[in-house]
Amino acid sequence: MTPTPSSYRLVAATGIHKGDRPYQQDQVEILPHPRASGCLLAVVADGMGGKSGGRKAADQVIMTSRQVFDRYVPSKDEAGQNLQQLVEESHLMIKLTAIAFEEEPHSTVAAFIVNPDLSAVMVHAGDSRVYHFRGPELVHRTMDHSFVQRLVNEGQISEEEANVHPQSNLLTGCLGTQQDPPTTIHHVHQMEVGDSLLACSDGLWHYFTPKELGAIVHTLPPREAAEMLVGKARHRARSGGDNLSLALVRVESTA
């Protein structure tokens, strides 16, 4: 049976912190659909490229996301195509910004759409991630477009080794480069009450196992979970933390 928007509610929270960097280059936003109840878009962008270049790139991702999502009609459009447009148009806008300002702005993106029927679609480019939890259990996570993820996929190193690898920040794809960004779309047929979607930059996920993330987003309300994740990441970074950002959405029953 397809749930109706009156039988559940989407509870959302964002978190962002500059870390120990002099500039904030992460951007995060959760956008309720302007015309469709029970539909939203969440976006995390981790900008890279000089003090202002990275911020400009992340800003372009957020601005483009708003425009693309505004055109989206859940009842007739395909969410995956909308997210593909989001990535391609953001990539183009960042490249145009680079020409205008003679900088090298790049950005990652991790985004997801939740539809009124509780189907969901996620997309990413780079090493910002989207996690799908059912209760505390991990159902799916995006696979980074990075050098160390490739090594993990090939069985050369473990996930734990990847986290401390000296080239862990080397990306194999993102927005704003000469090559078109790799985009991986993942469909969630239907979310259930108790499910959570978490989009976050590497400045956050670097400090947690999936099991820890699942426990926190399941146990605490989204606002408190977001605060705890930011606080714990800051504590574990020990004054060496990157910019960090997250967007968290949980399905809760209205009964």
PDB file of C-alpha atoms in Angstrom:
ATOM      1  CA  MET A   1       0.000   0.000   0.000  1.00  0.00           C
ATOM      2  CA  THR A   2       1.364   3.409  -0.972  1.00  0.00           C
ATOM      3  CA  PRO A   3       1.540   5.743   2.031  1.00  0.00           C
ATOM      4  CA  THR A   4      -0.247   9.075   1.831  1.00  0.00           C
ATOM      5  CA  PRO A   5       1.440  12.289   3.002  1.00  0.00           C
ATOM      6  CA  SER A   6      -1.096  12.442   5.858  1.00  0.00           C
ATOM      7  CA  SER A   7       0.107   9.111   7.336  1.00  0.00           C
ATOM      8  CA  TYR A   8       3.729  10.131   7.784  1.00  0.00           C
ATOM      9  CA  ARG A   9       5.841  13.221   8.174  1.00  0.00           C
ATOM     10  CA  LEU A  10       9.363  14.025   7.051  1.00  0.00           C
ATOM     11  CA  VAL A  11      11.485  15.432   9.872  1.00  0.00           C
ATOM     12  CA  ALA A  12      14.654  17.140   8.697  1.00  0.00           C
ATOM     13  CA  ALA A  13      17.740  18.858  10.057  1.00  0.00           C
ATOM     14  CA  THR A  14      20.987  20.259   8.705  1.00  0.00           C
ATOM     15  CA  GLY A  15      24.355  20.754  10.357  1.00  0.00           C
ATOM     16  CA  ILE A  16      27.402  22.715   9.231  1.00  0.00           C
ATOM     17  CA  HIS A  17      30.716  23.715  10.823  1.00  0.00           C
ATOM     18  CA  LYS A  18      33.841  25.444   9.563  1.00  0.00           C
ATOM     19  CA  GLY A  19      36.037  22.925  11.372  1.00  0.00           C
ATOM     20  CA  ASP A  20      39.578  24.196  11.866  1.00  0.00           C
ATOM     21  CA  ARG A  21      39.822  25.721   8.411  1.00  0.00           C
ATOM     22  CA  PRO A  22      39.948  29.501   7.879  1.00  0.00           C
ATOM     23  CA  TYR A  23      37.103  29.372   5.320  1.00  0.00           C
ATOM     24  CA  GLN A  24      33.727  27.657   5.074  1.00  0.00           C
ATOM     25  CA  GLN A  25      33.497  26.017   1.656  1.00  0.00           C
ATOM     26  CA  ASP A  26      30.749  23.477   2.439  1.00  0.00           C
ATOM     27  CA  GLN A  27      27.153  24.389   1.710  1.00  0.00           C
ATOM     28  CA  VAL A  28      24.017  22.470   2.692  1.00  0.00           C
ATOM     29  CA  GLU A  29      20.291  22.942   2.099  1.00  0.00           C
ATOM     30  CA  ILE A  30      17.009  21.072   2.468  1.00  0.00           C
ATOM     31  CA  LEU A  31      14.298  22.394   0.161  1.00  0.00           C
ATOM     32  CA  PRO A  32      10.603  21.516   0.567  1.00  0.00           C
ATOM     33  CA  HIS A  33       8.955  21.290  -2.840  1.00  0.00           C
ATOM     34  CA  PRO A  34       7.126  24.577  -3.591  1.00  0.00           C
ATOM     35  CA  ARG A  35       3.963  22.831  -4.827  1.00  0.00           C
ATOM     36  CA  ALA A  36       3.995  19.170  -3.716  1.00  0.00           C
ATOM     37  CA  SER A  37       3.410  18.258  -0.084  1.00  0.00           C
ATOM     38  CA  GLY A  38       5.653  15.486   1.262  1.00  0.00           C
ATOM     39  CA  CYS A  39       8.382  16.116  -1.311  1.00  0.00           C
ATOM     40  CA  LEU A  40      11.832  17.571  -0.649  1.00  0.00           C
ATOM     41  CA  LEU A  41      15.356  17.874  -1.966  1.00  0.00           C
ATOM     42  CA  ALA A  42      18.458  17.716   0.248  1.00  0.00           C
ATOM     43  CA  VAL A  43      21.850  18.863  -1.063  1.00  0.00           C
ATOM     44  CA  VAL A  44      25.391  18.880   0.338  1.00  0.00           C
ATOM     45  CA  ALA A  45      28.208  20.538  -1.650  1.00  0.00           C
ATOM     46  CA  ASP A  46      31.857  20.468  -0.571  1.00  0.00           C
ATOM     47  CA  GLY A  47      33.662  23.236  -2.453  1.00  0.00           C
ATOM     48  CA  MET A  48      37.342  23.084  -3.344  1.00  0.00           C
ATOM     49  CA  GLY A  49      39.767  25.556  -4.908  1.00  0.00           C
ATOM     50  CA  GLY A  50      41.225  28.491  -3.015  1.00  0.00           C
ATOM     51  CA  LYS A  51      39.575  30.532  -0.313  1.00  0.00           C
ATOM     52  CA  SER A  52      36.786  31.889  -2.547  1.00  0.00           C
ATOM     53  CA  GLY A  53      36.831  29.423  -5.447  1.00  0.00           C
ATOM     54  CA  GLY A  54      35.493  26.523  -3.429  1.00  0.00           C
ATOM     55  CA  ARG A  55      32.763  28.610  -1.841  1.00  0.00           C
ATOM     56  CA  LYS A  56      31.705  29.945  -5.248  1.00  0.00           C
ATOM     57  CA  ALA A  57      31.480  26.376  -6.566  1.00  0.00           C
ATOM     58  CA  ALA A  58      29.393  25.164  -3.617  1.00  0.00           C
ATOM     59  CA  ASP A  59      27.138  28.230  -3.925  1.00  0.00           C
ATOM     60  CA  GLN A  60      26.575  27.393  -7.603  1.00  0.00           C
ATOM     61  CA  VAL A  61      25.507  23.856  -6.661  1.00  0.00           C
ATOM     62  CA  ILE A  62      22.944  25.155  -4.156  1.00  0.00           C
ATOM     63  CA  MET A  63      21.635  27.877  -6.469  1.00  0.00           C
ATOM     64  CA  THR A  64      21.331  25.481  -9.424  1.00  0.00           C
ATOM     65  CA  SER A  65      19.652  22.869  -7.214  1.00  0.00           C
ATOM     66  CA  ARG A  66      16.927  25.340  -6.278  1.00  0.00           C
ATOM     67  CA  GLN A  67      16.266  26.180  -9.935  1.00  0.00           C
ATOM     68  CA  VAL A  68      16.229  22.562 -11.121  1.00  0.00           C
ATOM     69  CA  PHE A  69      14.051  21.336  -8.236  1.00  0.00           C
ATOM     70  CA  ASP A  70      11.597  24.168  -8.851  1.00  0.00           C
ATOM     71  CA  ARG A  71      10.956  22.696 -12.322  1.00  0.00           C
ATOM     72  CA  TYR A  72      10.378  19.203 -10.929  1.00  0.00           C
ATOM     73  CA  VAL A  73       6.812  17.825 -11.023  1.00  0.00           C
ATOM     74  CA  PRO A  74       6.720  14.677  -8.822  1.00  0.00           C
ATOM     75  CA  SER A  75       3.525  13.328 -10.386  1.00  0.00           C
ATOM     76  CA  LYS A  76       4.994  13.159 -13.912  1.00  0.00           C
ATOM     77  CA  ASP A  77       8.774  13.724 -13.859  1.00  0.00           C
ATOM     78  CA  GLU A  78      11.429  11.135 -13.090  1.00  0.00           C
ATOM     79  CA  ALA A  79      13.427  12.123  -9.993  1.00  0.00           C
ATOM     80  CA  GLY A  80      16.617  10.510 -11.283  1.00  0.00           C
ATOM     81  CA  GLN A  81      16.529  12.688 -14.398  1.00  0.00           C
ATOM     82  CA  ASN A  82      15.982  15.769 -12.236  1.00  0.00           C
ATOM     83  CA  LEU A  83      19.054  14.894 -10.148  1.00  0.00           C
ATOM     84  CA  GLN A  84      21.065  14.196 -13.307  1.00  0.00           C
ATOM     85  CA  GLN A  85      20.139  17.698 -14.526  1.00  0.00           C
ATOM     86  CA  LEU A  86      21.140  19.102 -11.141  1.00  0.00           C
ATOM     87  CA  VAL A  87      24.622  17.601 -11.489  1.00  0.00           C
ATOM     88  CA  GLU A  88      25.117  18.536 -15.157  1.00  0.00           C
ATOM     89  CA  GLU A  89      23.873  22.116 -14.803  1.00  0.00           C
ATOM     90  CA  SER A  90      25.888  22.681 -11.606  1.00  0.00           C
ATOM     91  CA  HIS A  91      28.993  21.364 -13.373  1.00  0.00           C
ATOM     92  CA  LEU A  92      28.435  23.760 -16.283  1.00  0.00           C
ATOM     93  CA  MET A  93      27.801  26.772 -14.028  1.00  0.00           C
ATOM     94  CA  ILE A  94      30.986  26.079 -12.025  1.00  0.00           C
ATOM     95  CA  LYS A  95      33.008  25.884 -15.253  1.00  0.00           C
ATOM     96  CA  LEU A  96      31.535  29.217 -16.386  1.00  0.00           C
ATOM     97  CA  THR A  97      32.432  30.727 -13.002  1.00  0.00           C
ATOM     98  CA  ALA A  98      36.003  29.510 -13.463  1.00  0.00           C
ATOM     99  CA  ILE A  99      36.245  31.302 -16.821  1.00  0.00           C
ATOM    100  CA  ALA A 100      34.856  34.542 -15.382  1.00  0.00           C
ATOM    101  CA  PHE A 101      37.040  34.628 -12.269  1.00  0.00           C
ATOM    102  CA  GLU A 102      40.196  32.832 -13.488  1.00  0.00           C
ATOM    103  CA  GLU A 103      40.040  30.426 -10.557  1.00  0.00           C
ATOM    104  CA  GLU A 104      39.752  26.670 -10.356  1.00  0.00           C
ATOM    105  CA  PRO A 105      36.531  26.126  -8.423  1.00  0.00           C
ATOM    106  CA  HIS A 106      35.413  22.522  -7.974  1.00  0.00           C
ATOM    107  CA  SER A 107      32.751  20.922  -5.808  1.00  0.00           C
ATOM    108  CA  THR A 108      31.412  17.559  -4.787  1.00  0.00           C
ATOM    109  CA  VAL A 109      27.665  16.990  -4.524  1.00  0.00           C
ATOM    110  CA  ALA A 110      25.520  14.551  -2.572  1.00  0.00           C
ATOM    111  CA  ALA A 111      21.784  14.984  -2.997  1.00  0.00           C
ATOM    112  CA  PHE A 112      18.512  13.135  -2.658  1.00  0.00           C
ATOM    113  CA  ILE A 113      14.847  13.665  -3.477  1.00  0.00           C
ATOM    114  CA  VAL A 114      12.071  12.171  -1.357  1.00  0.00           C
ATOM    115  CA  ASN A 115       8.754  11.941  -3.228  1.00  0.00           C
ATOM    116  CA  PRO A 116       5.209  12.107  -1.801  1.00  0.00           C
ATOM    117  CA  ASP A 117       4.854   8.310  -2.271  1.00  0.00           C
ATOM    118  CA  LEU A 118       8.040   7.824  -0.168  1.00  0.00           C
ATOM    119  CA  SER A 119      10.112   6.660  -3.106  1.00  0.00           C
ATOM    120  CA  ALA A 120      13.522   8.342  -3.055  1.00  0.00           C
ATOM    121  CA  VAL A 121      16.435   8.863  -5.406  1.00  0.00           C
ATOM    122  CA  MET A 122      20.007   9.829  -4.548  1.00  0.00           C
ATOM    123  CA  VAL A 123      22.941  11.088  -6.589  1.00  0.00           C
ATOM    124  CA  HIS A 124      26.539  11.995  -5.865  1.00  0.00           C
ATOM    125  CA  ALA A 125      29.747  13.104  -7.537  1.00  0.00           C
ATOM    126  CA  GLY A 126      33.011  13.107  -5.594  1.00  0.00           C
ATOM    127  CA  ASP A 127      33.424  11.946  -1.998  1.00  0.00           C
ATOM    128  CA  SER A 128      30.368  13.472  -0.352  1.00  0.00           C
ATOM    129  CA  ARG A 129      28.034  10.607   0.544  1.00  0.00           C
ATOM    130  CA  VAL A 130      24.395   9.645   0.958  1.00  0.00           C
ATOM    131  CA  TYR A 131      23.510   6.919   3.485  1.00  0.00           C
ATOM    132  CA  HIS A 132      20.143   5.137   3.709  1.00  0.00           C
ATOM    133  CA  PHE A 133      19.360   3.603   7.112  1.00  0.00           C
ATOM    134  CA  ARG A 134      16.383   1.418   8.038  1.00  0.00           C
ATOM    135  CA  GLY A 135      16.196   1.948  11.766  1.00  0.00           C
ATOM    136  CA  PRO A 136      19.871   1.746  12.800  1.00  0.00           C
ATOM    137  CA  GLU A 137      20.845  -0.615   9.963  1.00  0.00           C
ATOM    138  CA  LEU A 138      22.663   0.542   6.836  1.00  0.00           C
ATOM    139  CA  VAL A 139      20.707  -0.334   3.688  1.00  0.00           C
ATOM    140  CA  HIS A 140      22.858   1.497   1.128  1.00  0.00           C
ATOM    141  CA  ARG A 141      25.580   4.074   0.833  1.00  0.00           C
ATOM    142  CA  THR A 142      27.030   5.805  -2.199  1.00  0.00           C
ATOM    143  CA  MET A 143      30.549   4.818  -3.275  1.00  0.00           C
ATOM    144  CA  ASP A 144      33.014   7.698  -3.451  1.00  0.00           C
ATOM    145  CA  HIS A 145      34.534   8.769  -6.741  1.00  0.00           C
ATOM    146  CA  SER A 146      38.006   8.692  -5.205  1.00  0.00           C
ATOM    147  CA  PHE A 147      41.374   7.018  -5.585  1.00  0.00           C
ATOM    148  CA  VAL A 148      41.120   5.137  -2.279  1.00  0.00           C
ATOM    149  CA  GLN A 149      37.583   3.891  -3.035  1.00  0.00           C
ATOM    150  CA  ARG A 150      38.972   2.414  -6.238  1.00  0.00           C
ATOM    151  CA  LEU A 151      41.657   0.639  -4.194  1.00  0.00           C
ATOM    152  CA  VAL A 152      38.966  -0.670  -1.809  1.00  0.00           C
ATOM    153  CA  ASN A 153      36.848  -1.875  -4.744  1.00  0.00           C
ATOM    154  CA  GLU A 154      39.866  -3.694  -6.171  1.00  0.00           C
ATOM    155  CA  GLY A 155      40.525  -5.370  -2.802  1.00  0.00           C
ATOM    156  CA  GLN A 156      43.931  -3.724  -2.373  1.00  0.00           C
ATOM    157  CA  ILE A 157      43.060  -1.951   0.903  1.00  0.00           C
ATOM    158  CA  SER A 158      40.271  -2.113   3.511  1.00  0.00           C
ATOM    159  CA  GLU A 159      37.736   0.627   4.323  1.00  0.00           C
ATOM    160  CA  GLU A 160      39.683   1.280   7.553  1.00  0.00           C
ATOM    161  CA  GLU A 161      42.959   1.642   5.644  1.00  0.00           C
ATOM    162  CA  ALA A 162      41.293   3.957   3.138  1.00  0.00           C
ATOM    163  CA  ASN A 163      40.363   6.359   5.947  1.00  0.00           C
ATOM    164  CA  VAL A 164      44.016   6.908   6.900  1.00  0.00           C
ATOM    165  CA  HIS A 165      45.546   6.580   3.422  1.00  0.00           C
ATOM    166  CA  PRO A 166      47.846   9.529   2.531  1.00  0.00           C
ATOM    167  CA  GLN A 167      45.937  10.029  -0.744  1.00  0.00           C
ATOM    168  CA  SER A 168      42.461   9.776   0.775  1.00  0.00           C
ATOM    169  CA  ASN A 169      41.587  13.256  -0.504  1.00  0.00           C
ATOM    170  CA  LEU A 170      42.371  12.452  -4.148  1.00  0.00           C
ATOM    171  CA  LEU A 171      39.138  12.482  -6.184  1.00  0.00           C
ATOM    172  CA  THR A 172      38.595  10.677  -9.473  1.00  0.00           C
ATOM    173  CA  GLY A 173      35.621  12.875 -10.324  1.00  0.00           C
ATOM    174  CA  CYS A 174      33.735  15.979  -9.144  1.00  0.00           C
ATOM    175  CA  LEU A 175      32.018  19.096 -10.540  1.00  0.00           C
ATOM    176  CA  GLY A 176      33.903  21.843 -12.388  1.00  0.00           C
ATOM    177  CA  THR A 177      36.771  19.767 -13.844  1.00  0.00           C
ATOM    178  CA  GLN A 178      37.552  19.377 -17.547  1.00  0.00           C
ATOM    179  CA  GLN A 179      35.968  15.913 -17.586  1.00  0.00           C
ATOM    180  CA  ASP A 180      32.226  15.511 -17.159  1.00  0.00           C
ATOM    181  CA  PRO A 181      31.488  14.374 -13.607  1.00  0.00           C
ATOM    182  CA  PRO A 182      30.715  10.727 -12.894  1.00  0.00           C
ATOM    183  CA  THR A 183      27.160  10.496 -11.624  1.00  0.00           C
ATOM    184  CA  THR A 184      25.758   7.495  -9.852  1.00  0.00           C
ATOM    185  CA  ILE A 185      21.974   7.417  -9.376  1.00  0.00           C
ATOM    186  CA  HIS A 186      20.442   5.082  -6.804  1.00  0.00           C
ATOM    187  CA  HIS A 187      16.696   4.453  -6.430  1.00  0.00           C
ATOM    188  CA  VAL A 188      14.931   3.598  -3.170  1.00  0.00           C
ATOM    189  CA  HIS A 189      11.654   1.915  -4.134  1.00  0.00           C
ATOM    190  CA  GLN A 190       9.901   2.968  -0.932  1.00  0.00           C
ATOM    191  CA  MET A 191      11.067   4.335   2.369  1.00  0.00           C
ATOM    192  CA  GLU A 192       9.383   3.163   5.557  1.00  0.00           C
ATOM    193  CA  VAL A 193       8.611   4.793   8.888  1.00  0.00           C
ATOM    194  CA  GLY A 194      11.918   4.784  10.786  1.00  0.00           C
ATOM    195  CA  ASP A 195      14.054   5.162   7.637  1.00  0.00           C
ATOM    196  CA  SER A 196      16.640   7.943   7.461  1.00  0.00           C
ATOM    197  CA  LEU A 197      18.601   9.475   4.607  1.00  0.00           C
ATOM    198  CA  LEU A 198      21.852  11.243   5.491  1.00  0.00           C
ATOM    199  CA  ALA A 199      23.881  13.300   3.006  1.00  0.00           C
ATOM    200  CA  CYS A 200      27.233  14.520   4.305  1.00  0.00           C
ATOM    201  CA  SER A 201      30.677  15.755   3.273  1.00  0.00           C
ATOM    202  CA  ASP A 202      33.889  13.851   3.986  1.00  0.00           C
ATOM    203  CA  GLY A 203      34.628  16.233   6.859  1.00  0.00           C
ATOM    204  CA  LEU A 204      31.837  14.429   8.713  1.00  0.00           C
ATOM    205  CA  TRP A 205      31.746  10.786   7.565  1.00  0.00           C
ATOM    206  CA  HIS A 206      35.514  10.426   7.939  1.00  0.00           C
ATOM    207  CA  TYR A 207      35.067  10.212  11.734  1.00  0.00           C
ATOM    208  CA  PHE A 208      32.337   7.568  11.920  1.00  0.00           C
ATOM    209  CA  THR A 209      31.665   3.944  11.072  1.00  0.00           C
ATOM    210  CA  PRO A 210      28.326   3.294   9.324  1.00  0.00           C
ATOM    211  CA  LYS A 211      27.226   1.482  12.513  1.00  0.00           C
ATOM    212  CA  GLU A 212      27.834   4.613  14.607  1.00  0.00           C
ATOM    213  CA  LEU A 213      26.008   6.809  12.108  1.00  0.00           C
ATOM    214  CA  GLY A 214      23.034   4.438  12.074  1.00  0.00           C
ATOM    215  CA  ALA A 215      22.832   4.304  15.862  1.00  0.00           C
ATOM    216  CA  ILE A 216      22.858   8.104  16.180  1.00  0.00           C
ATOM    217  CA  VAL A 217      20.305   8.896  13.452  1.00  0.00           C
ATOM    218  CA  HIS A 218      17.999   6.138  14.741  1.00  0.00           C
ATOM    219  CA  THR A 219      18.183   6.932  18.461  1.00  0.00           C
ATOM    220  CA  LEU A 220      17.968  10.739  18.442  1.00  0.00           C
ATOM    221  CA  PRO A 221      15.524  13.146  16.776  1.00  0.00           C
ATOM    222  CA  PRO A 222      17.087  14.642  13.627  1.00  0.00           C
ATOM    223  CA  ARG A 223      17.965  18.015  15.158  1.00  0.00           C
ATOM    224  CA  GLU A 224      19.722  16.390  18.134  1.00  0.00           C
ATOM    225  CA  ALA A 225      21.339  13.768  15.882  1.00  0.00           C
ATOM    226  CA  ALA A 226      22.755  16.516  13.653  1.00  0.00           C
ATOM    227  CA  GLU A 227      24.157  18.359  16.680  1.00  0.00           C
ATOM    228  CA  MET A 228      25.701  15.174  18.079  1.00  0.00           C
ATOM    229  CA  LEU A 229      27.291  14.229  14.749  1.00  0.00           C
ATOM    230  CA  VAL A 230      28.860  17.674  14.353  1.00  0.00           C
ATOM    231  CA  GLY A 231      30.036  17.684  17.986  1.00  0.00           C
ATOM    232  CA  LYS A 232      31.543  14.195  17.830  1.00  0.00           C
ATOM    233  CA  ALA A 233      33.281  14.884  14.508  1.00  0.00           C
ATOM    234  CA  ARG A 234      34.792  18.046  15.979  1.00  0.00           C
ATOM    235  CA  HIS A 235      35.949  16.177  19.085  1.00  0.00           C
ATOM    236  CA  ARG A 236      37.482  13.343  17.071  1.00  0.00           C
ATOM    237  CA  ALA A 237      39.226  15.758  14.691  1.00  0.00           C
ATOM    238  CA  ARG A 238      41.299  17.132  17.613  1.00  0.00           C
ATOM    239  CA  SER A 239      41.788  20.598  16.105  1.00  0.00           C
ATOM    240  CA  GLY A 240      42.518  19.206  12.644  1.00  0.00           C
ATOM    241  CA  GLY A 241      39.036  19.066  11.180  1.00  0.00           C
ATOM    242  CA  ASP A 242      37.886  19.934   7.678  1.00  0.00           C
ATOM    243  CA  ASN A 243      34.691  21.865   6.902  1.00  0.00           C
ATOM    244  CA  LEU A 244      31.783  19.525   7.578  1.00  0.00           C
ATOM    245  CA  SER A 245      28.127  19.482   6.642  1.00  0.00           C
ATOM    246  CA  LEU A 246      25.130  17.181   6.721  1.00  0.00           C
ATOM    247  CA  ALA A 247      21.486  16.971   5.729  1.00  0.00           C
ATOM    248  CA  LEU A 248      19.347  14.441   7.569  1.00  0.00           C
ATOM    249  CA  VAL A 249      15.757  13.407   6.816  1.00  0.00           C
ATOM    250  CA  ARG A 250      13.774  10.809   8.741  1.00  0.00           C
ATOM    251  CA  VAL A 251      10.337   9.327   8.039  1.00  0.00           C
ATOM    252  CA  GLU A 252       8.122   9.414  11.131  1.00  0.00           C
ATOM    253  CA  SER A 253       4.545   8.237  11.647  1.00  0.00           C
ATOM    254  CA  THR A 254       1.831  10.786  12.334  1.00  0.00           C
ATOM    255  CA  ALA A 255      -0.253   8.138  14.129  1.00  0.00           C
TER     256      ALA A 255
END
